[in-house]
Coordinates of C-alpha atoms in Angstrom, one line a residue:
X154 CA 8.8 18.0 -24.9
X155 CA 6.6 20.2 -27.0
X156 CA 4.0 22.6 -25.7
X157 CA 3.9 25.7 -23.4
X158 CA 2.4 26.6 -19.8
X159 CA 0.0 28.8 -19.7
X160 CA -2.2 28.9 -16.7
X161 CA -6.0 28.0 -16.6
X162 CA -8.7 28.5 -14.5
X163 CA -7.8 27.5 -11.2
X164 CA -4.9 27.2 -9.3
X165 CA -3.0 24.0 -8.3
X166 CA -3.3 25.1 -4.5
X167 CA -2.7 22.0 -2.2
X168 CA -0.9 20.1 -4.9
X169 CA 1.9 22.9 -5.0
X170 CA 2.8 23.5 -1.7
X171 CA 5.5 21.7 0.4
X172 CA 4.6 20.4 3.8
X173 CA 6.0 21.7 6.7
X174 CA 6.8 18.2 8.2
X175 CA 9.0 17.8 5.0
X176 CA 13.0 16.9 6.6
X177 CA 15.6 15.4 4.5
X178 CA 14.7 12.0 3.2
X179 CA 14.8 10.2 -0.4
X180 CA 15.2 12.5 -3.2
X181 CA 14.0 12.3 -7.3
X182 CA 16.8 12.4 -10.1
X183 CA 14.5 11.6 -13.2
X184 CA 11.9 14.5 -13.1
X185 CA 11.5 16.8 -15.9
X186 CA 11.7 20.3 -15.4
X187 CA 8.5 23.0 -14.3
X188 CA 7.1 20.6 -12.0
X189 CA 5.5 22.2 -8.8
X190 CA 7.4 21.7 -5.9
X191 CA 5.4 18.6 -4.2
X192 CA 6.8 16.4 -7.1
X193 CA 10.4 18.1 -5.7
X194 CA 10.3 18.1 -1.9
X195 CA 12.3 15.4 -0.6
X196 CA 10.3 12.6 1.2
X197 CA 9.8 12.7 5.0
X198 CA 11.5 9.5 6.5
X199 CA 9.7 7.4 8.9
X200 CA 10.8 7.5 12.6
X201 CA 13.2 4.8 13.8
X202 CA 11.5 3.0 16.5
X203 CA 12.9 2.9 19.7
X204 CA 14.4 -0.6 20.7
X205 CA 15.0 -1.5 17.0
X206 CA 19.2 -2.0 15.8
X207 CA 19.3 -2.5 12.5
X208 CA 18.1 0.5 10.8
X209 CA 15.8 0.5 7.5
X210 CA 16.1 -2.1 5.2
X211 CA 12.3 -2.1 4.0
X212 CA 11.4 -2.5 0.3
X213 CA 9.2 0.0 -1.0
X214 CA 7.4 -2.9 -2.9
X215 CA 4.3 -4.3 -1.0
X216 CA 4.4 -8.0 -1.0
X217 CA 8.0 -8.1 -0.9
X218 CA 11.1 -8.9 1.5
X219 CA 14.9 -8.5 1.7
X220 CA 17.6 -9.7 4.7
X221 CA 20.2 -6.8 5.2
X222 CA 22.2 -5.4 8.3
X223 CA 21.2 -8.7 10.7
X224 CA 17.8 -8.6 10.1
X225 CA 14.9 -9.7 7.1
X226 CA 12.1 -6.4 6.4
X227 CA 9.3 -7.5 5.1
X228 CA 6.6 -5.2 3.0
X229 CA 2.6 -5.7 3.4
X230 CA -0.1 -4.7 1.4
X231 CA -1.7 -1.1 1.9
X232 CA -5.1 -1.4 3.5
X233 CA -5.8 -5.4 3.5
X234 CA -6.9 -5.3 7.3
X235 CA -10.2 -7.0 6.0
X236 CA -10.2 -10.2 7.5
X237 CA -11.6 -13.6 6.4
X238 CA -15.1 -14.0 3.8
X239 CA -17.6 -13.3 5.6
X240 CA -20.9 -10.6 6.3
X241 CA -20.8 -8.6 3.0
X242 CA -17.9 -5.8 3.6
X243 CA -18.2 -2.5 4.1
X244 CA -14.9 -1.3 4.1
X245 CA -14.1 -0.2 0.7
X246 CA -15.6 2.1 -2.5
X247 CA -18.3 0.1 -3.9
X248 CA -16.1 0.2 -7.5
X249 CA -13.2 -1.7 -5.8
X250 CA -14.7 -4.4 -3.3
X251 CA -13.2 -6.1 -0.8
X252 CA -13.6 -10.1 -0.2
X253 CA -12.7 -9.9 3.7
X254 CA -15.7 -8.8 5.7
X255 CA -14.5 -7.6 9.2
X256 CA -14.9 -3.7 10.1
X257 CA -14.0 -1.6 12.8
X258 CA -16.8 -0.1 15.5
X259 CA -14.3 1.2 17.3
X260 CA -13.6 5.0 16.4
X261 CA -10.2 5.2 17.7
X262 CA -9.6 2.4 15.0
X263 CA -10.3 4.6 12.2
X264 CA -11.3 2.3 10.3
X265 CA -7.6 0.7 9.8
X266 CA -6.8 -0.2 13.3
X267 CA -5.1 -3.8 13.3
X268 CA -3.4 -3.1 9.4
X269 CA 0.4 -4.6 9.1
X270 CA 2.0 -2.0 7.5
X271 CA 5.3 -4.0 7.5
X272 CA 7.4 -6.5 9.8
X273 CA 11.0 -7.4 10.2
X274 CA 12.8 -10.0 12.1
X275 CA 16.3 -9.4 13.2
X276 CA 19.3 -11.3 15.7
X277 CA 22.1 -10.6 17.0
X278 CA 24.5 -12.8 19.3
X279 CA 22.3 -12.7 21.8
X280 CA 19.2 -11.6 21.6
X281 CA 16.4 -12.2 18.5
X282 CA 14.2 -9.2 17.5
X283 CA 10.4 -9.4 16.8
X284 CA 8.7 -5.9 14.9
X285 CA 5.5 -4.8 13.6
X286 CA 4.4 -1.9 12.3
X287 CA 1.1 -0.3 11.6
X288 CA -0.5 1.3 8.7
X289 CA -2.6 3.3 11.6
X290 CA -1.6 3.7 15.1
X291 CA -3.8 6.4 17.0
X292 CA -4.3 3.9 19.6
X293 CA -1.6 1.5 20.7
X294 CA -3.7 -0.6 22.9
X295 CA -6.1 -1.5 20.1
X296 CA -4.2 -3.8 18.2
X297 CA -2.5 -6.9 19.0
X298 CA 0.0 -9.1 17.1
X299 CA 1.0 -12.7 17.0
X300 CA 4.2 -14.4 15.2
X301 CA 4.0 -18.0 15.2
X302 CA 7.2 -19.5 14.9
X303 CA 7.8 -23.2 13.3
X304 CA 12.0 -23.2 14.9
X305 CA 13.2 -26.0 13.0
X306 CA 11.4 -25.6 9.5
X307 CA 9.4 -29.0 10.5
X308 CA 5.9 -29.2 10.0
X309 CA 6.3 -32.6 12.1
X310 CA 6.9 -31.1 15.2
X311 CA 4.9 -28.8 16.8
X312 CA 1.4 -28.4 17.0
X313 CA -0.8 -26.4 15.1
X314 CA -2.8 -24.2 17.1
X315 CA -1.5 -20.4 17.7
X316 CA -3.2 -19.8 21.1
X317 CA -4.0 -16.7 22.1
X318 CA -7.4 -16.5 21.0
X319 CA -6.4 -15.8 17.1
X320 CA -8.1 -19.0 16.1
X321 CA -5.6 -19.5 13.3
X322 CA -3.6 -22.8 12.7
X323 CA -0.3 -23.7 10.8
X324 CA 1.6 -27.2 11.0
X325 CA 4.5 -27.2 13.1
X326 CA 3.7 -24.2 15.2
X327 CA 6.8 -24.5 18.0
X328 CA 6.6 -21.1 19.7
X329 CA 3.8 -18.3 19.2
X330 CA 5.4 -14.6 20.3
X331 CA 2.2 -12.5 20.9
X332 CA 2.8 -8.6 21.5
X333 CA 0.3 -5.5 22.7
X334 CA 0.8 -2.5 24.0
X335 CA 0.1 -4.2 27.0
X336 CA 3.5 -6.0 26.9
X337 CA 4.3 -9.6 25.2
X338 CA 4.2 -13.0 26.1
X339 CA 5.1 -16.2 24.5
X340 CA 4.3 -19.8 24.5
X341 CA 6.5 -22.3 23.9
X342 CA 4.0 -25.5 24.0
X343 CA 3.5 -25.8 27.4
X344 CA 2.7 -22.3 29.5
X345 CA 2.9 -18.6 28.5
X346 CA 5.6 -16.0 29.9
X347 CA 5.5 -12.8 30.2
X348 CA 8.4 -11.9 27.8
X349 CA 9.3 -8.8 30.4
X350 CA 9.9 -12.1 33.1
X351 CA 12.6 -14.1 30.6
X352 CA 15.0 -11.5 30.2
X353 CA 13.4 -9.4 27.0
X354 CA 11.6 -6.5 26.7
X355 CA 9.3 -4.3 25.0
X356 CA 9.2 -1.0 23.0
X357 CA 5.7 0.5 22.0
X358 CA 6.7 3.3 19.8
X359 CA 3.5 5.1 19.0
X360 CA 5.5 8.3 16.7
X361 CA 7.2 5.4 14.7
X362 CA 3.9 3.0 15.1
X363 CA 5.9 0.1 15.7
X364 CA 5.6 -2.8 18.4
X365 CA 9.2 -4.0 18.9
X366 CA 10.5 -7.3 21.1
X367 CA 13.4 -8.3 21.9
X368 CA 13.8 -11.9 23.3
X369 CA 17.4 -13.7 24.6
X370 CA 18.1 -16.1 22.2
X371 CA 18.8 -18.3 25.4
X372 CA 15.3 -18.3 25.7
X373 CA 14.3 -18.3 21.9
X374 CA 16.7 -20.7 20.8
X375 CA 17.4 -19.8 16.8
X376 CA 19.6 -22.0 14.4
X377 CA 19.8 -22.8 10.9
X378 CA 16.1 -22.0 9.0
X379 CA 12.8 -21.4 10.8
X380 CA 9.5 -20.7 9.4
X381 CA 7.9 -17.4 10.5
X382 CA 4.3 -16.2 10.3
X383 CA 2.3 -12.8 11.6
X384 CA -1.0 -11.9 12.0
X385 CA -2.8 -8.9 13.2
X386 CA -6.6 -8.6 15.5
X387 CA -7.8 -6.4 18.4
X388 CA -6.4 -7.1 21.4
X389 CA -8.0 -8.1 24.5
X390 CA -8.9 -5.7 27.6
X391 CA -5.8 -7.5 29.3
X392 CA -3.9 -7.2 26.3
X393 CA -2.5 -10.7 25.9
X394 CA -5.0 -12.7 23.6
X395 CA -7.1 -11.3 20.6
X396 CA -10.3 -9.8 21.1
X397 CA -13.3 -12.0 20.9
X398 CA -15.1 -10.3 17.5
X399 CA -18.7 -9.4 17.2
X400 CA -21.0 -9.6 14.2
X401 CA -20.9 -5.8 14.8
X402 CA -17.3 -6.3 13.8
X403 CA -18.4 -8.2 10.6
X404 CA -17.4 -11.6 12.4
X405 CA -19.3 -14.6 12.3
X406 CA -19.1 -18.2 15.1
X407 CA -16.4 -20.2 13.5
X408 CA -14.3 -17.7 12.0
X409 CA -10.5 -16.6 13.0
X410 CA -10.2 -13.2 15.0
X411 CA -7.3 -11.7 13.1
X412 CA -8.0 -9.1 10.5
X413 CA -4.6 -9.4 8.8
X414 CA -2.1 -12.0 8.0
X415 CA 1.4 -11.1 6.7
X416 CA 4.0 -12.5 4.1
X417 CA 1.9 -13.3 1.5
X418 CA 3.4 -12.2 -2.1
X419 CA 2.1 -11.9 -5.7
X420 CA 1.6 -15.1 -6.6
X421 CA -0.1 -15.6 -3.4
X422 CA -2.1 -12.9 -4.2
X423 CA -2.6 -12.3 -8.3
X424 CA -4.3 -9.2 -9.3
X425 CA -7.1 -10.2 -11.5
X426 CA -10.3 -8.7 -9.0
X427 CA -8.2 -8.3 -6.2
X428 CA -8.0 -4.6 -5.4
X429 CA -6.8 -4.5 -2.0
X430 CA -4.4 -7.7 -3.0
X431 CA -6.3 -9.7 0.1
X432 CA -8.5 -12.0 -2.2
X433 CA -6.7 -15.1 -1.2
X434 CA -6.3 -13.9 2.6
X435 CA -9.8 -13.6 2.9
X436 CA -11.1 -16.9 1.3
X437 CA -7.9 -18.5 3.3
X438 CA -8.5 -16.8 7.0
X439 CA -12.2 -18.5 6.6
X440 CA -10.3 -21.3 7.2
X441 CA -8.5 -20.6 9.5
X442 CA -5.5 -22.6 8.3
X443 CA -2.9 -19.9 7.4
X444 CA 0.4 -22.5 6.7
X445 CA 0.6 -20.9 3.1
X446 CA 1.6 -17.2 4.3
X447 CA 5.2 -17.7 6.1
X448 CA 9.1 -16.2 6.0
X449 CA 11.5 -18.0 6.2
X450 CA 14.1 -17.1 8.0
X451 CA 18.1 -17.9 7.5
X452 CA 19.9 -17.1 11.2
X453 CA 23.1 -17.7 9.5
X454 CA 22.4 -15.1 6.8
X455 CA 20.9 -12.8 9.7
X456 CA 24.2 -13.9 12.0
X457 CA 26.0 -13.0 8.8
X458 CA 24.9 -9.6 8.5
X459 CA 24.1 -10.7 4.8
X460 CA 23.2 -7.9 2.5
X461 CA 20.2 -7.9 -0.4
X462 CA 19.6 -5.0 -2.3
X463 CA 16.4 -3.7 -2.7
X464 CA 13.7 -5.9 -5.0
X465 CA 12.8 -4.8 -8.3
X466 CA 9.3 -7.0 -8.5
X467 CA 8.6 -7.2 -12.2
X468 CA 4.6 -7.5 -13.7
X469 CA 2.0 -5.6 -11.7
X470 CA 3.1 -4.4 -8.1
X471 CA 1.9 -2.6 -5.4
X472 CA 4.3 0.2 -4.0
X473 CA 4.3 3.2 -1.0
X474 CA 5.3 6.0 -0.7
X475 CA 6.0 8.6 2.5
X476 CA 4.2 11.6 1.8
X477 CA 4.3 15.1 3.4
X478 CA 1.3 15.6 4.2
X479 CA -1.2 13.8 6.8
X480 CA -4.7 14.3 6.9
X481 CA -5.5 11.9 10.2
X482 CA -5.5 8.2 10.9
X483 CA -6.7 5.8 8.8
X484 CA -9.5 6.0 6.3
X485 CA -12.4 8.3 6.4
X486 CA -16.1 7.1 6.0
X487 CA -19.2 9.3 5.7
X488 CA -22.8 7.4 6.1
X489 CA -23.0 7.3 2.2
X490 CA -19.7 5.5 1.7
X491 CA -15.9 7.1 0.5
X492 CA -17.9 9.6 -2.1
X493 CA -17.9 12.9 -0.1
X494 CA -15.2 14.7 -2.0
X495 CA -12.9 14.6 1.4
X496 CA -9.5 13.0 1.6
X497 CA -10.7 9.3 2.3
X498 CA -7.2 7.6 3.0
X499 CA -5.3 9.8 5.8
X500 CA -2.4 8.8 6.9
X501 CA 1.6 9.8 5.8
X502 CA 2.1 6.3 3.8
X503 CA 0.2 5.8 0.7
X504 CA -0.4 3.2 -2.4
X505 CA 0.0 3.2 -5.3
X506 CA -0.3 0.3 -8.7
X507 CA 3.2 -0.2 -10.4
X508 CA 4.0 -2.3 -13.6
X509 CA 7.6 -2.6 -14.3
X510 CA 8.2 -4.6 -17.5
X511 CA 10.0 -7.7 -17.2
X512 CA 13.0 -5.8 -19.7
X513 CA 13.5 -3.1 -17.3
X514 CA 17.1 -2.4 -16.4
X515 CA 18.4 0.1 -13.8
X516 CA 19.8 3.0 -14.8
X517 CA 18.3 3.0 -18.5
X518 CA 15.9 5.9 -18.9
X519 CA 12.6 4.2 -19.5
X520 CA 9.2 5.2 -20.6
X521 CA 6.5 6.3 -18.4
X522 CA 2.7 5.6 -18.9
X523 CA 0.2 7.0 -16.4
X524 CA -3.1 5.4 -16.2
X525 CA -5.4 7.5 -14.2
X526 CA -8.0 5.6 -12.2
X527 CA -12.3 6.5 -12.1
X528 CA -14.6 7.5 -10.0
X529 CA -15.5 5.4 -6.9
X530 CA -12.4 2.8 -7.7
X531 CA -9.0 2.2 -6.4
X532 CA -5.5 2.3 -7.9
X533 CA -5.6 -1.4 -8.9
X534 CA -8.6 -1.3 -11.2
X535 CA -6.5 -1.6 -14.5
X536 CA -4.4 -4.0 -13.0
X537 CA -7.2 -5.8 -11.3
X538 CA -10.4 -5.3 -14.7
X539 CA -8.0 -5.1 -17.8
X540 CA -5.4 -7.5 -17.6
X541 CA -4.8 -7.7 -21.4
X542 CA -5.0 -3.6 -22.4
X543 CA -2.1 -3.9 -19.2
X544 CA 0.0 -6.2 -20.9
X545 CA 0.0 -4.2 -24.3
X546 CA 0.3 -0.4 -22.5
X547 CA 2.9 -1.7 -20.3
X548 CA 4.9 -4.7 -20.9
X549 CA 4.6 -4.9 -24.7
X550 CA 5.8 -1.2 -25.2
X551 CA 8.6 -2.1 -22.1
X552 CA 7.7 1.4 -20.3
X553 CA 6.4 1.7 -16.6
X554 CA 2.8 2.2 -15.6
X555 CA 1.8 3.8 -12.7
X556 CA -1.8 4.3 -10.7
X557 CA -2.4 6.7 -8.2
X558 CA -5.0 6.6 -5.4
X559 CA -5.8 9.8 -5.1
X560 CA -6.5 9.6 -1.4
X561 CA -9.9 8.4 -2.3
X562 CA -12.2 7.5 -5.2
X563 CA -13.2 10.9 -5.8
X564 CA -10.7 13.5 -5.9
X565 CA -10.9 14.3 -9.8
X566 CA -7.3 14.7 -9.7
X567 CA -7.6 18.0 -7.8
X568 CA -6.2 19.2 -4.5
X569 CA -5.2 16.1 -2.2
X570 CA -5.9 13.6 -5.2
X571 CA -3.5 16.4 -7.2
X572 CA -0.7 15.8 -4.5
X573 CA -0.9 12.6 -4.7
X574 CA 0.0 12.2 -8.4
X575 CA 2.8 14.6 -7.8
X576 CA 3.8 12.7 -5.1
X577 CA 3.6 9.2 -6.0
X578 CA 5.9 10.5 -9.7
X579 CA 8.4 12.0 -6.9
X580 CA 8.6 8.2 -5.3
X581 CA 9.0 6.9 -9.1
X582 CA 12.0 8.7 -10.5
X583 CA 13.0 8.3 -7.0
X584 CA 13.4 4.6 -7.1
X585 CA 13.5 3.8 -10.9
X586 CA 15.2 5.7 -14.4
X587 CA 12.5 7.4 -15.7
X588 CA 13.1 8.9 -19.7
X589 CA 11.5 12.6 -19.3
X590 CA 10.8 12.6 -22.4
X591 CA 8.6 9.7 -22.7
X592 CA 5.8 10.4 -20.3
X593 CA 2.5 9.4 -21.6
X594 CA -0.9 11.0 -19.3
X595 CA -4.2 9.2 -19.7
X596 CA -7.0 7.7 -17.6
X597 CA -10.9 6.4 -17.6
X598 CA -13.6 8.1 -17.0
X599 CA -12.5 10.4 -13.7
X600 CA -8.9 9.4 -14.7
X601 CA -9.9 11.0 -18.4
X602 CA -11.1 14.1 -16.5
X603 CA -7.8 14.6 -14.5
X604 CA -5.6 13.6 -17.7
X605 CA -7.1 16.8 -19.6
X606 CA -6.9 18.8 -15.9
X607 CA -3.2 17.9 -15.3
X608 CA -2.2 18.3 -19.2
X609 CA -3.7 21.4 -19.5
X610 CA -1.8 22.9 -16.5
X611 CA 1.2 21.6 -17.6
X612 CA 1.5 20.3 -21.0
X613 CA 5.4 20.8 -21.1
X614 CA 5.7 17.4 -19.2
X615 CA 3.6 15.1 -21.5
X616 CA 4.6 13.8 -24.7
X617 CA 0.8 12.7 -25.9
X618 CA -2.5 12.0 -23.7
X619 CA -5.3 9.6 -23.9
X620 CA -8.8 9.5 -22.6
X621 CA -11.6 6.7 -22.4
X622 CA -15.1 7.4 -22.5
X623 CA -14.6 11.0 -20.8
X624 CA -14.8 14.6 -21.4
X625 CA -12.9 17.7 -19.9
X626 CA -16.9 18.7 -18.3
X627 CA -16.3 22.6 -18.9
X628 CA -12.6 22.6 -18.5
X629 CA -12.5 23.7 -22.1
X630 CA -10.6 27.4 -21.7
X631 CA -6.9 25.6 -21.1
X632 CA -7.2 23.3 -24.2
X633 CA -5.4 26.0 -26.1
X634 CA -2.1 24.9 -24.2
X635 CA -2.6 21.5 -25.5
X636 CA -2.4 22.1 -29.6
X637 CA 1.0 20.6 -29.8
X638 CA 0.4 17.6 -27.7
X639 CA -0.4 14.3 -29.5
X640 CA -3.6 13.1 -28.5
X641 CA -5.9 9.9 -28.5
X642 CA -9.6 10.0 -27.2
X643 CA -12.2 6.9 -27.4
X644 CA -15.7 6.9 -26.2
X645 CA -18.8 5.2 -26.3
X646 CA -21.5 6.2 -28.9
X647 CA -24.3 5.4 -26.2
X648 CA -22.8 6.7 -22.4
X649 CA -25.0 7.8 -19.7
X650 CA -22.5 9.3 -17.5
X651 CA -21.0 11.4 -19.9
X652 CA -22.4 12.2 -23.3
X653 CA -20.2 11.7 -25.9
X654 CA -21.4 15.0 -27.3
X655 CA -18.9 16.5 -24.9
X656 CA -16.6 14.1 -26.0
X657 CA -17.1 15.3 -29.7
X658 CA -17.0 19.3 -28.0
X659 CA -13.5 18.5 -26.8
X660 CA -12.2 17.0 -29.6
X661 CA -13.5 19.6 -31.9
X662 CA -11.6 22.1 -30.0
X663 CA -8.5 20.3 -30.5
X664 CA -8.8 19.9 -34.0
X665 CA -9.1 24.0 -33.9
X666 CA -6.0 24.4 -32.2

């Protein structure tokens, strides 16, 4: 590393301090040295939920699923509670649209209310176990879930319909579990039961945000491979069917109640325009025909106590993270949108975009390339608008890429959108061999801002930069620190957000120094 800190303008604030909800938890191994101690803190770990045996065996990868200790975890996507195609959706920053149109009018939904966060399914010999878990939880009775369950992998048997008042539909539908705060009830093709009257019982876990069942497998009877679906909506007053939707809620006659539908991977999902990875949800949940998004589920494996190791997802991936700090539930909105300069995206698990090249071995130290996002976009919009320039930063060169979200569209890489960065590197050399000496800053627009922000404060941890059609806007005193690190700047002749005049400013400055 070349280069040497010396401080600028403001300080890092926020982005330096250390939560005090930080406890002992996942901790990095491939972090240079003179990072501030949010990139250091060890991650909070999520509270176990009550009435759950099998510990943790999530991946960290959205999209993604492993069996382990008696039980398969499955990963969703961040922030996909957008439902099917429908009124033109509100729900997002106008630079990374969603194709789902349902919203929340409820305010104790926060905008995030029915969002699978992640789900597991787990057995042992004698009972079967049934979780959810939410993205946003600051009302238990609002959401409602409902796992439809094909037993005997047979889309002959069956029927299709999942009751319940989800209007959704798969062949071979054999049982349908549904679960509320409320309590649970399941149908089995002829009347529903209140799971609390066969013998099982409940756990609403509102600290962990989990919905837990467990069910006797004398009741539930499980053997050899059965195909298992979830999806999330609002649950009734009585709390055993969905909610009948409104057009306030986006909804329109004809379409499916349920906001979110789980198991659905990246090639059921590709990134091209797909920011919130629910493109093919949406279009699919106007349908109402979900067969396509299913588990399937091995109760030998599970009665096995078979063991996966955690999923390294090669190409463009979505990953979380557990951070320690948490600004409220669910997402903020202002009347004008995200763009009010406030932490937009609350709660203690965040996104973040992830390319891991196809070459990529664990425990060789490996290349890092940061791609900072712009204003008013998401942390998919290289992976989701520049497919090639992804291919050729990422997997040509065999390094990883990384996107943060910032905890909004519009942080400028400064105080919550600053923690964020430090946070979401943290969860990388956490979970991946990172080469310190190969870490390569640079962003768009907003993202070309907070590259010459972040370099500037601490140039000792970046072995070159690179901007696109930006300017440091004033942030000219701290370019001084950056004479020794290699540098690569390309902007338009004609721009109307930034003038490439103070394009030319900043790189005259570095040709001084």
């Amino acid at each position: 590393m070349r280069g040497a800190v010396i401080s600028v303008a403001s300080a890092v604030a926020l982005a330096l301090a250390v939560g005090p909800s930080a406890v002992a938890g996942d901790t990095p191994d491939d972090l240079p040295a003179g990072m501030p101690p949010a990139a250091h803190a060890p991650a909070p770990l999520l509270p176990e939920p009550a009435g759950w045996p099998f510990g943790d065996g999530f991946p960290r990868t959205s999209g993604s699923g492993r069996v382990t200790n008696g039980a398969t975890f499955w990963s969703d996507f961040l922030y996909d509670d957008n439902g099917p195609v429908s009124i033109a959706p509100l729900n997002e920053s106008p630079g990374a649209p969603s194709y789902g149109g349902l919203r929340y009018p409820e305010p104790e939904a926060h905008n995030n209310g029915a969002d699978i966060f992640r789900a597991a399914v787990g057995t042992t010999p004698t009972d079967t176990y049934w979780r959810v878990d939410w993205l946003t939880l600051a009302d238990p009775s609002l959401p409602a879930a409902a796992f439809a369950i094909d037993l005997d992998d047979d889309t002959a048997t069956g029927t299709p319909d999942w009751q319940f008042g989800t209007g959704l539909r798969a062949a071979g539908t054999d049982a349908v579990l549904l679960v509320s705060a409320a309590g649970a009830w399941l149908w089995m093709g002829v009347e529903v039961d209140p799971v609390a009257d066969l013998g099982g019982a409940v756990s609403i876990d509102e600290d962990a945000q989990s919905f837990v069942v467990r069910l006797p497998r004398s009741v539930l009877e499980v053997s050899g491979t059965s195909t298992v679906r979830l999806a999330s909506g609002l649950a009734s007053p009585e709390g055993f069917a969905f909610r009948q939707l409104t057009p306030e809620h986006g909804w329109l006659p004809g379409l499916p109640a349920a906001y979110n539908v789980a198991f659905r991977d990246y090639d059921d999902e590709p990134a091209l325009h797909n920011f919130w990875f629910e493109k093919t949800q949406a279009t699919t949940l106007a349908t109402g025909d979900v067969s396509d998004f299913a588990l399937q589920v091995d109760w030998a494996a599970l009665d096995a106590r078979t063991s996966e190791p955690e999923p390294i997802v090669t190409g463009v991936t979505n990953r979380w993270y557990v951070s320690n700090h948490e600004f409220g539930h669910g997402i903020h909105f202002t009347p004008e949108g995200l763009r009010d300069d406030t932490e937009n995206y609350l709660g203690r698990v965040q996104p973040y975009a992830m390319v891991v090249p196809t070459n990529y071995e664990p425990g060789t130290p490996t290349g890092l390339t940061w791609m900072l996002p712009a204003y008013i976009v998401n942390h998919n919009s290289f992976v989701g608008t520049s497919p090639t320039f992804v291919v050729q930063a990422c997997e040509d060169r065999g390094v990883l890429c990384a996107s943060p979200n910032g905890r909004g569209p519009d942080g400028f890489y400064a105080r919550s959108a600053e923690l964020d960065f430090w946070e979401v590197w943290r969860d990388m050399a956490t979970h991946f061999s990172l080469d310190v000496d190969r870490t390569i800053l640079g962003g768009y627009s907003m993202g070309g801002y907070g590259t010459s922000r972040l370099a500037q404060l601490y140039p000792h941890l970046f072995a070159a930069t690179w901007m696109l059609a930006s300017s440091p806007e004033g942030l000219y005193d701290g370019l001084v620190n950056l004479g020794h690190v290699e540098h690569y700047h390309g902007h338009p002749a004609a721009d109307s957000n930034v003038p490439i005049e103070e394009a030319l400013q900043e790189i005259a400055l570095y040709d001084e120094y």
